[in-house]
Short mmCIF file of C-alpha atoms and ligand atoms in Angstrom, two decimals:
data_model
loop_
_atom_site.label_atom_id
_atom_site.label_comp_id
_atom_site.label_asym_id
_atom_site.label_seq_id
_atom_site.Cartn_x
_atom_site.Cartn_y
_atom_site.Cartn_z
CA UNK A 239 2.37 19.16 -25.49
CA UNK A 240 2.66 16.39 -22.91
CA UNK A 241 -0.04 14.14 -21.53
CA UNK A 242 0.09 14.11 -17.72
CA UNK A 243 -1.71 12.01 -15.11
CA UNK A 244 -1.62 13.45 -11.60
CA UNK A 245 -3.03 11.92 -8.41
CA UNK A 246 -3.89 13.83 -5.25
CA UNK A 247 -4.34 11.82 -2.02
CA UNK A 248 -6.83 12.29 0.80
CA UNK A 249 -4.86 14.82 2.88
CA UNK A 250 -4.11 16.89 -0.23
CA UNK A 251 -7.87 17.31 -0.83
CA UNK A 252 -8.81 17.24 2.88
CA UNK A 253 -10.37 20.74 3.13
CA UNK A 254 -12.04 23.16 0.67
CA UNK A 255 -8.88 25.31 0.75
CA UNK A 256 -6.72 22.29 -0.08
CA UNK A 257 -9.05 21.35 -2.93
CA UNK A 258 -8.55 24.86 -4.30
CA UNK A 259 -4.78 24.43 -3.92
CA UNK A 260 -4.92 21.21 -5.98
CA UNK A 261 -7.21 22.90 -8.51
CA UNK A 262 -4.61 25.67 -8.94
CA UNK A 263 -1.78 23.17 -9.45
CA UNK A 264 -3.78 21.13 -11.95
CA UNK A 265 -4.69 24.28 -13.85
CA UNK A 266 -1.06 25.46 -13.86
CA UNK A 267 -0.01 22.14 -15.39
CA UNK A 268 -2.59 22.51 -18.13
CA UNK A 269 -1.74 26.18 -18.76
CA UNK A 270 1.91 25.18 -19.21
CA UNK A 271 0.67 23.53 -22.44
CA UNK A 272 -0.26 20.01 -21.30
CA UNK A 273 -3.28 17.75 -21.29
CA UNK A 274 -4.09 16.74 -17.71
CA UNK A 275 -6.04 13.88 -16.14
CA UNK A 276 -6.21 14.36 -12.36
CA UNK A 277 -7.19 11.45 -10.13
CA UNK A 278 -8.40 12.32 -6.63
CA UNK A 279 -9.01 10.32 -3.46
CA UNK A 280 -11.82 10.88 -1.00
CA UNK A 281 -11.19 13.76 1.45
CA UNK A 282 -9.05 12.43 4.34
CA UNK A 283 -11.08 10.49 6.91
CA UNK A 284 -14.12 10.11 4.63
CA UNK A 285 -13.52 6.46 3.64
CA UNK A 286 -12.80 5.47 7.27
CA UNK A 287 -15.95 7.25 8.35
CA UNK A 288 -18.08 5.49 5.74
CA UNK A 289 -16.74 2.13 6.96
CA UNK A 290 -17.61 3.12 10.54
CA UNK A 291 -21.14 4.11 9.51
CA UNK A 292 -21.61 0.78 7.72
CA UNK A 293 -20.61 -1.11 10.89
CA UNK A 294 -22.98 1.02 12.97
CA UNK A 295 -26.01 0.25 10.81
CA UNK A 296 -25.07 -3.42 10.54
CA UNK A 297 -23.80 -4.45 13.99
CA UNK A 298 -24.85 -8.11 13.67
CA UNK A 299 -23.16 -9.08 10.44
CA UNK A 300 -20.55 -7.81 8.00
CA UNK A 301 -22.35 -5.61 5.45
CA UNK A 302 -22.57 -7.13 1.95
CA UNK A 303 -19.42 -6.24 0.01
CA UNK A 304 -21.50 -5.12 -2.96
CA UNK A 305 -23.16 -2.52 -0.74
CA UNK A 306 -19.79 -1.50 0.74
CA UNK A 307 -18.59 -0.66 -2.76
CA UNK A 308 -21.69 1.39 -3.56
CA UNK A 309 -21.06 3.27 -0.32
CA UNK A 310 -17.27 3.73 -0.54
CA UNK A 311 -17.30 4.94 -4.14
CA UNK A 312 -19.22 8.03 -3.00
CA UNK A 313 -16.13 9.43 -1.25
CA UNK A 314 -14.21 9.88 -4.49
CA UNK A 315 -17.33 10.94 -6.37
CA UNK A 316 -17.63 13.89 -3.99
CA UNK A 317 -14.04 15.07 -4.56
CA UNK A 318 -14.08 14.85 -8.37
CA UNK A 319 -17.13 17.12 -8.50
CA UNK A 320 -15.74 19.56 -5.92
CA UNK A 321 -12.33 19.78 -7.62
CA UNK A 322 -13.94 20.25 -11.05
CA UNK A 323 -16.05 23.08 -9.56
CA UNK A 324 -12.94 24.69 -8.04
CA UNK A 325 -11.08 24.52 -11.38
CA UNK A 326 -14.04 26.06 -13.21
CA UNK A 327 -14.26 28.79 -10.54
CA UNK A 328 -10.59 29.61 -11.17
CA UNK A 329 -11.35 30.17 -14.86
CA UNK A 330 -10.44 26.67 -16.12
CA UNK A 331 -12.54 24.04 -17.82
CA UNK A 332 -12.90 20.72 -16.04
CA UNK A 333 -15.22 17.78 -16.20
CA UNK A 334 -15.53 14.97 -13.67
CA UNK A 335 -15.77 11.25 -14.49
CA UNK A 336 -16.47 8.28 -12.22
CA UNK A 337 -14.42 5.11 -12.73
CA UNK A 338 -17.25 3.59 -14.76
CA UNK A 339 -17.63 6.67 -16.96
CA UNK A 340 -13.87 6.62 -17.58
CA UNK A 341 -14.03 3.03 -18.87
CA UNK A 342 -12.29 1.30 -15.94
CA UNK A 343 -13.50 -2.33 -16.03
CA UNK A 344 -12.76 -4.69 -13.16
CA UNK A 345 -13.41 -8.25 -12.07
CA UNK A 346 -16.26 -8.97 -9.66
CA UNK A 347 -14.26 -9.16 -6.42
CA UNK A 348 -16.01 -6.46 -4.43
CA UNK A 349 -13.85 -4.24 -2.13
CA UNK A 350 -10.59 -5.46 -3.73
CA UNK A 351 -11.36 -5.69 -7.42
CA UNK A 352 -8.65 -5.98 -10.04
CA UNK A 353 -8.64 -3.84 -13.16
CA UNK A 354 -9.11 -6.08 -16.21
CA UNK A 355 -9.33 -3.47 -18.91
CA UNK A 356 -9.46 0.28 -19.50
CA UNK A 357 -11.28 1.83 -22.45
CA UNK A 358 -10.18 5.46 -22.25
CA UNK A 359 -12.38 6.72 -25.11
CA UNK A 360 -14.36 9.21 -23.01
CA UNK A 361 -11.21 10.44 -21.26
CA UNK A 362 -9.45 11.08 -24.58
CA UNK A 363 -12.46 12.81 -26.05
CA UNK A 364 -12.82 15.14 -23.05
CA UNK A 365 -9.10 15.97 -23.19
CA UNK A 366 -9.28 16.69 -26.92
CA UNK A 367 -12.15 19.08 -26.23
CA UNK A 368 -9.79 21.07 -23.98
CA UNK A 369 -11.02 19.80 -20.63
CA UNK A 370 -9.12 18.85 -17.55
CA UNK A 371 -10.46 15.39 -16.69
CA UNK A 372 -11.15 14.89 -12.97
CA UNK A 373 -11.15 11.13 -12.49
CA UNK A 374 -12.47 9.34 -9.39
CA UNK A 375 -9.78 7.14 -7.84
CA UNK A 376 -10.28 3.73 -6.22
CA UNK A 377 -13.27 2.59 -8.30
CA UNK A 378 -14.37 0.76 -11.41
CA UNK A 379 -17.23 -1.20 -12.84
CA UNK A 380 -17.79 -4.91 -13.60
CA UNK A 381 -18.88 -6.09 -17.05
CA UNK A 382 -22.35 -6.39 -15.54
CA UNK A 383 -22.41 -2.73 -14.49
CA UNK A 384 -21.79 -3.20 -10.76
CA UNK A 385 -19.70 -0.57 -8.90
CA UNK A 386 -16.44 -1.97 -7.48
CA UNK A 387 -13.54 -0.57 -5.42
CA UNK A 388 -9.86 -1.43 -5.76
CA UNK A 389 -8.71 -1.96 -2.15
CA UNK A 390 -7.52 0.62 0.39
CA UNK A 391 -5.17 3.18 -1.13
CA UNK A 392 -6.54 2.22 -4.56
CA UNK A 393 -6.46 5.72 -6.07
CA UNK A 394 -2.74 5.15 -6.68
CA UNK A 395 -3.71 2.20 -8.86
CA UNK A 396 -6.29 4.24 -10.78
CA UNK A 397 -3.64 6.85 -11.61
CA UNK A 398 -0.95 4.38 -12.66
CA UNK A 399 -3.33 2.19 -14.66
CA UNK A 400 -4.82 5.19 -16.47
CA UNK A 401 -1.32 6.56 -17.16
CA UNK A 402 -0.48 3.17 -18.72
CA UNK A 403 -3.71 3.01 -20.73
CA UNK A 404 -3.41 6.47 -22.29
CA UNK A 405 0.40 6.20 -22.54
CA UNK A 406 0.91 9.35 -20.52
CA UNK A 407 4.26 11.08 -20.72
CA UNK A 408 4.29 11.71 -16.97
CA UNK A 409 2.56 10.21 -13.92
CA UNK A 410 2.81 12.22 -10.69
CA UNK A 411 1.54 10.96 -7.32
CA UNK A 412 1.02 13.99 -5.07
CA UNK A 413 0.85 13.29 -1.34
CA UNK A 414 1.60 14.90 2.03
CA UNK A 415 5.35 14.13 2.15
CA UNK A 416 8.14 15.10 -0.26
CA UNK A 417 8.59 11.59 -1.68
CA UNK A 418 9.53 8.08 -0.64
CA UNK A 419 11.83 8.18 2.40
CA UNK A 420 14.27 5.62 3.81
CA UNK A 421 11.58 5.03 6.48
CA UNK A 422 8.25 6.64 7.34
CA UNK A 423 9.40 10.16 8.39
CA UNK A 424 6.70 10.16 11.08
CA UNK A 425 8.49 7.22 12.74
CA UNK A 426 12.13 8.05 11.97
CA UNK A 427 12.51 11.86 11.83
CA UNK A 428 16.05 11.50 10.42
CA UNK A 429 14.79 9.52 7.37
CA UNK A 430 16.18 10.71 4.03
CA UNK A 431 14.25 11.29 0.80
CA UNK A 432 15.22 8.71 -1.84
CA UNK A 433 15.79 10.40 -5.25
CA UNK A 434 15.10 7.22 -7.25
CA UNK A 435 14.04 3.71 -6.39
CA UNK A 436 13.44 0.53 -8.42
CA UNK A 437 9.99 -1.01 -8.83
CA UNK A 438 11.10 -4.11 -6.88
CA UNK A 439 12.31 -2.11 -3.88
CA UNK A 440 9.21 0.09 -3.87
CA UNK A 441 7.05 -3.03 -4.10
CA UNK A 442 8.80 -4.75 -1.17
CA UNK A 443 8.63 -1.56 0.92
CA UNK A 444 4.95 -1.00 0.10
CA UNK A 445 4.00 -4.60 0.83
CA UNK A 446 5.93 -4.64 4.10
CA UNK A 447 4.15 -1.60 5.53
CA UNK A 448 5.38 1.59 3.78
CA UNK A 449 1.90 2.68 2.83
CA UNK A 450 3.06 5.75 0.91
CA UNK A 451 2.12 3.74 -2.22
CA UNK A 452 -0.50 1.01 -2.55
CA UNK A 453 1.49 -2.16 -3.30
CA UNK A 454 -0.83 -3.33 -6.09
CA UNK A 455 -0.30 -0.05 -7.91
CA UNK A 456 3.46 -0.61 -7.86
CA UNK A 457 2.99 -4.16 -9.12
CA UNK A 458 0.96 -2.75 -12.01
CA UNK A 459 3.58 -0.06 -12.73
CA UNK A 460 6.31 -2.70 -12.88
CA UNK A 461 4.32 -4.98 -15.15
CA UNK A 462 3.49 -2.24 -17.64
CA UNK A 463 6.65 -0.16 -17.22
CA UNK A 464 4.87 2.97 -15.95
CA UNK A 465 7.46 5.31 -14.40
CA UNK A 466 6.04 7.63 -11.78
CA UNK A 467 7.10 10.32 -9.36
CA UNK A 468 5.95 10.64 -5.74
CA UNK A 469 5.94 14.27 -4.57
CA UNK A 470 4.39 16.79 -2.21
CA UNK A 471 1.17 18.61 -3.16
CA UNK A 472 2.03 21.49 -0.78
CA UNK A 473 5.43 22.48 -2.23
CA UNK A 474 7.45 22.25 -5.44
CA UNK A 475 10.36 20.12 -4.16
CA UNK A 476 11.51 17.34 -6.46
CA UNK A 477 10.15 13.97 -5.36
CA UNK A 478 11.13 10.32 -5.79
CA UNK A 479 11.20 8.67 -9.21
CA UNK A 480 10.06 5.03 -9.21
CA UNK A 481 11.41 3.22 -12.27
CA UNK A 482 13.12 0.13 -13.69
CA UNK A 483 16.39 -0.70 -11.96
CA UNK A 484 19.78 0.36 -13.27
CA UNK A 485 23.32 -0.79 -12.46
CA UNK A 486 24.07 2.01 -10.00
CA UNK A 487 21.14 1.06 -7.79
CA UNK A 488 22.77 -2.20 -6.64
CA UNK A 489 25.58 -0.34 -4.91
CA UNK A 490 23.18 0.67 -2.11
CA UNK A 491 22.70 -2.40 0.07
CA UNK A 492 19.68 -1.24 2.07
CA UNK A 493 17.37 1.25 0.38
CA UNK A 494 14.81 1.53 3.16
CA UNK A 495 13.22 0.26 6.35
CA UNK A 496 9.50 -0.55 6.71
CA UNK A 497 7.34 -1.23 9.71
CA UNK A 498 3.98 -2.93 9.93
CA UNK A 499 1.96 -2.77 13.15
CA UNK A 500 -1.11 -4.72 14.27
CA UNK A 501 0.31 -8.15 13.61
CA UNK A 502 -0.64 -11.28 15.55
CA UNK A 503 1.21 -14.55 15.99
CA UNK A 504 -0.55 -17.92 15.94
CA UNK A 505 1.24 -21.03 17.21
CA UNK A 506 0.02 -24.60 17.07
CA UNK A 507 2.03 -26.67 19.53
CA UNK A 508 2.61 -30.40 19.45
CA UNK A 509 1.33 -31.33 16.03
CA UNK A 510 2.49 -34.65 14.50
CA UNK A 511 5.50 -34.22 12.17
CA UNK A 512 3.99 -35.99 9.17
CA UNK A 513 2.80 -35.14 5.64
CA UNK A 514 -0.52 -33.31 5.44
CA UNK A 515 -0.37 -31.35 8.70
CA UNK A 516 0.69 -28.00 7.19
CA UNK A 517 -1.70 -28.58 4.31
CA UNK A 518 -4.59 -29.00 6.78
CA UNK A 519 -3.66 -25.90 8.78
CA UNK A 520 -3.05 -23.55 5.87
CA UNK A 521 -5.86 -25.06 3.85
CA UNK A 522 -8.29 -24.02 6.59
CA UNK A 523 -6.72 -20.55 6.79
CA UNK A 524 -6.87 -20.02 3.05
CA UNK A 525 -10.47 -21.23 2.87
CA UNK A 526 -11.32 -18.45 5.32
CA UNK A 527 -9.68 -15.96 2.89
CA UNK A 528 -6.97 -14.97 5.36
CA UNK A 529 -3.52 -13.85 4.22
CA UNK A 530 -0.64 -15.18 6.30
CA UNK A 531 2.79 -13.62 6.33
CA UNK A 532 5.74 -15.33 8.04
CA UNK A 533 5.61 -19.08 8.66
CA UNK A 534 8.04 -20.94 10.93
CA UNK A 535 8.12 -24.66 11.71
CA UNK A 536 10.42 -26.00 14.43
CA UNK A 537 12.63 -29.07 14.23
CA UNK A 538 10.61 -31.97 15.64
CA UNK A 539 11.31 -33.86 18.84
CA UNK A 540 9.58 -37.18 19.59
CA UNK A 541 7.63 -36.93 16.35
CA UNK A 542 5.93 -33.68 17.40
CA UNK A 543 6.58 -30.15 16.16
CA UNK A 544 5.29 -26.53 16.51
CA UNK A 545 4.12 -24.32 13.67
CA UNK A 546 3.86 -20.51 14.02
CA UNK A 547 2.70 -17.87 11.59
CA UNK A 548 1.76 -14.20 11.57
CA UNK A 549 -1.29 -12.43 10.23
CA UNK A 550 -3.07 -9.13 10.61
CA UNK A 551 -4.71 -8.76 14.06
CA UNK A 552 -8.02 -7.97 12.35
CA UNK A 553 -8.05 -11.52 10.90
CA UNK A 554 -7.27 -13.27 14.20
CA UNK A 555 -10.86 -14.13 15.29
CA UNK A 556 -11.58 -15.61 11.84
CA UNK A 557 -8.33 -17.60 11.94
CA UNK A 558 -9.07 -18.95 15.43
CA UNK A 559 -12.46 -20.24 14.41
CA UNK A 560 -11.11 -21.73 11.16
CA UNK A 561 -8.34 -23.55 13.07
CA UNK A 562 -10.56 -24.89 15.83
CA UNK A 563 -12.39 -26.97 13.26
CA UNK A 564 -9.16 -28.69 12.08
CA UNK A 565 -7.43 -28.94 15.46
CA UNK A 566 -9.03 -32.30 16.29
CA UNK A 567 -7.56 -33.79 13.13
CA UNK A 568 -4.04 -32.68 14.20
CA UNK A 569 -3.59 -35.17 17.02
CA UNK A 570 -4.76 -35.18 20.62
CA UNK A 571 -1.88 -33.05 21.94
CA UNK A 572 -2.27 -30.21 19.41
CA UNK A 573 -2.92 -26.86 21.13
CA UNK A 574 -3.54 -23.40 19.78
CA UNK A 575 -1.83 -20.26 21.20
CA UNK A 576 -2.17 -16.70 19.95
CA UNK A 577 -0.33 -13.49 20.69
CA UNK A 578 -1.27 -9.94 19.69
CA UNK A 579 0.87 -6.81 20.05
CA UNK A 580 3.40 -7.92 17.44
CA UNK A 581 4.94 -5.74 14.71
CA UNK A 582 7.14 -6.45 11.72
CA UNK A 583 10.33 -4.63 10.79
CA UNK A 584 11.83 -5.12 7.30
CA UNK A 585 14.96 -3.89 5.56
CA UNK A 586 14.79 -3.76 1.76
CA UNK A 587 17.37 -3.28 -0.99
CA UNK A 588 18.28 -4.86 -4.33
CA UNK A 589 21.94 -4.56 -3.28
CA UNK A 590 21.33 -7.54 -0.97
CA UNK A 591 21.54 -9.78 -4.01
CA UNK A 592 25.27 -9.08 -4.23
CA UNK A 593 26.18 -8.17 -0.62
CA UNK A 594 26.17 -10.47 2.39
CA UNK A 595 25.95 -9.67 6.09
CA UNK A 596 22.72 -7.66 6.05
CA UNK A 597 20.86 -9.95 8.45
CA UNK A 598 23.81 -10.07 10.87
CA UNK A 599 24.05 -6.27 10.90
CA UNK A 600 20.31 -5.91 11.49
CA UNK A 601 20.29 -8.45 14.33
CA UNK A 602 23.32 -6.79 15.97
CA UNK A 603 21.57 -3.39 15.90
CA UNK A 604 18.47 -4.87 17.53
CA UNK A 605 20.54 -6.67 20.12
CA UNK A 606 22.42 -3.49 21.03
CA UNK A 607 19.05 -1.76 21.46
CA UNK A 608 17.95 -4.60 23.80
CA UNK A 609 15.16 -5.72 21.45
CA UNK A 610 14.25 -9.40 21.24
CA UNK A 611 13.56 -10.92 17.82
CA UNK A 612 10.58 -13.26 17.72
CA UNK A 613 10.50 -14.53 14.12
CA UNK A 614 12.72 -14.05 11.07
CA UNK A 615 12.08 -14.34 7.35
CA UNK A 616 14.13 -13.45 4.30
CA UNK A 617 13.70 -13.02 0.57
CA UNK A 618 16.16 -12.11 -2.16
CA UNK A 619 15.95 -8.38 -1.38
CA UNK A 620 14.45 -8.28 2.13
CA UNK A 621 15.14 -9.35 5.71
CA UNK A 622 12.15 -9.13 8.06
CA UNK A 623 11.71 -9.79 11.78
CA UNK A 624 8.85 -9.53 14.23
CA UNK A 625 9.28 -7.78 17.57
CA UNK A 626 7.05 -6.59 20.40
CA UNK A 627 4.82 -3.87 18.95
CA UNK A 628 5.60 -1.40 21.76
CA UNK A 629 9.27 -1.46 20.68
CA UNK A 630 8.80 -1.11 16.91
CA UNK A 631 9.71 2.58 16.63
CA UNK A 632 12.84 2.13 18.73
CA UNK A 633 13.73 -0.89 16.58
CA UNK A 634 13.20 1.05 13.33
CA UNK A 635 15.42 3.91 14.50
CA UNK A 636 18.20 1.55 15.63
CA UNK A 637 18.23 -0.36 12.34
CA UNK A 638 17.95 2.84 10.26
CA UNK A 639 21.06 4.19 11.98
CA UNK A 640 22.92 0.88 11.69
CA UNK A 641 22.56 0.94 7.89
CA UNK A 642 23.78 4.54 7.76
CA UNK A 643 20.49 5.83 6.38
CA UNK A 644 20.09 8.85 8.71
CA UNK A 645 19.98 12.23 7.02
CA UNK A 646 23.34 13.78 7.86
CA UNK A 647 21.85 17.28 8.11
CA UNK A 648 19.16 16.38 10.64
CA UNK A 649 20.94 13.60 12.55
P1 ADP B 94 -2.27 9.83 0.38
O1 ADP B 94 -3.50 10.17 1.16
O2 ADP B 94 -1.68 11.01 -0.33
O3 ADP B 94 -2.45 8.64 -0.50
P2 ADP B 94 -0.92 8.21 2.35
O4 ADP B 94 -1.29 8.53 3.76
O5 ADP B 94 -1.51 7.00 1.71
O6 ADP B 94 -1.16 9.50 1.47
O7 ADP B 94 0.68 8.09 2.22
C1 ADP B 94 1.50 9.11 2.71
C2 ADP B 94 2.03 8.74 4.09
O8 ADP B 94 2.80 7.54 4.00
C3 ADP B 94 2.98 9.73 4.70
O9 ADP B 94 2.28 10.73 5.38
C4 ADP B 94 3.87 8.88 5.59
O10 ADP B 94 3.55 9.00 6.96
C5 ADP B 94 3.59 7.46 5.17
N1 ADP B 94 4.80 6.68 4.85
C6 ADP B 94 5.04 5.41 5.27
N2 ADP B 94 6.22 5.00 4.86
C7 ADP B 94 6.78 6.00 4.14
C8 ADP B 94 8.01 6.16 3.44
N3 ADP B 94 8.92 5.20 3.40
N4 ADP B 94 8.23 7.34 2.80
C9 ADP B 94 7.31 8.33 2.83
N5 ADP B 94 6.13 8.24 3.49
C10 ADP B 94 5.86 7.09 4.13
N1 LIG B 95 -10.25 6.59 -0.39
C1 LIG B 95 -9.63 5.30 -0.49
C2 LIG B 95 -8.96 4.94 0.83
O1 LIG B 95 -8.99 5.71 1.76
C3 LIG B 95 -8.69 5.21 -1.65
C4 LIG B 95 -7.47 6.11 -1.59
O2 LIG B 95 -7.43 7.05 -0.79
O3 LIG B 95 -6.53 5.88 -2.36
O4 LIG B 95 -8.42 3.86 0.94
MG1 MG B 96 -2.33 6.54 -0.17
#
């Protein structure tokens, strides 16, 4: 008998019929002789809708994050109960548990809490009594009993963390595509399913825009060595195994291509080229709790330089007001410029550690497609550029083809 954790995402539980489909699959897994914990997300669109409602009732200020968590946790609470009912209706025996009931303890950072500990006593007891455990994704509880949520896409983290805590034999992430592809198949229709991928590559892809997995969940899986499979809830095709790297994996130079839209570029022109300037700029940005991505500083002329960086468009107004307050301290010529409509394109692969020429090949492909590169950044296993957002799909397809990633059958 194996112990299995499955996770079904929002689209997979998006309608009553789809909930019954998941209930059937969960029940089949148990009837094959296994113990099953099934994590579910809110039905698709529900979390977005709750966020919209919160903004409507609080147009003058951001709602308190504590209240956002109380609100958002209801989405998953609905689906655990409905899926448990569907399983029971099909002749099975299921019981639903919220994050708190399942012993998922987090820190106090509302809306993006981190799991600090899992006490799976109730989960184990329910399993031993022959139940399927329906576990609410995306939520936990602080030591003080407050409801928290784990950041968008956080049901992936619930599944992986619970699989680690109960030492599950198998962790399966069911979604609406057959696995992890060489690029989002909605953007590049010739993308190929990747049979297996290392934690590091999955992490770089997820954090550079491939939202098929929440990046924090992959980080967790890597840290605790939780292997998992990403697969389709609507068919029985084999999916993608995400696991520790092996020697063979380095022979592929580029594993995948990611895109991230809704980026903005901030430039501060004519700042003095002296110690303390970057510290003042990024100190103000960090104090406003804004995450920056690429940072570029130009070579100085006449003692003055320009600094540019990218961030999510949603954070731009906050960044502008944070920077205005430090601008005066950056010299009389310092001027702030911003640009929206920017997107990021990244190529990822652990093979880059041992192969050169990846950046040159990527830039050549973009040049042949007539696409201008605005900013460039690199890491050990990634090369990323920003381009005009309107051109991002064309850019992704050109680079995907240049690295020979197109599915031969559909190309
Ligand atoms: P779920 O609701 O099941 O969590 P998500 O919408 O979070 O599903 O993730 C699945 C989606 O991720 C797919 O529909 C696909 O459009 C998108 N996606 C982005 N990048 C990739 C990729 N490299 N491989 C597969 N899917 C991807
Ligand atoms: N319902 C949450 C979201 O939409 C969590 C999840 O789906 O994983 O972000
Ligand atoms: Mg998801």
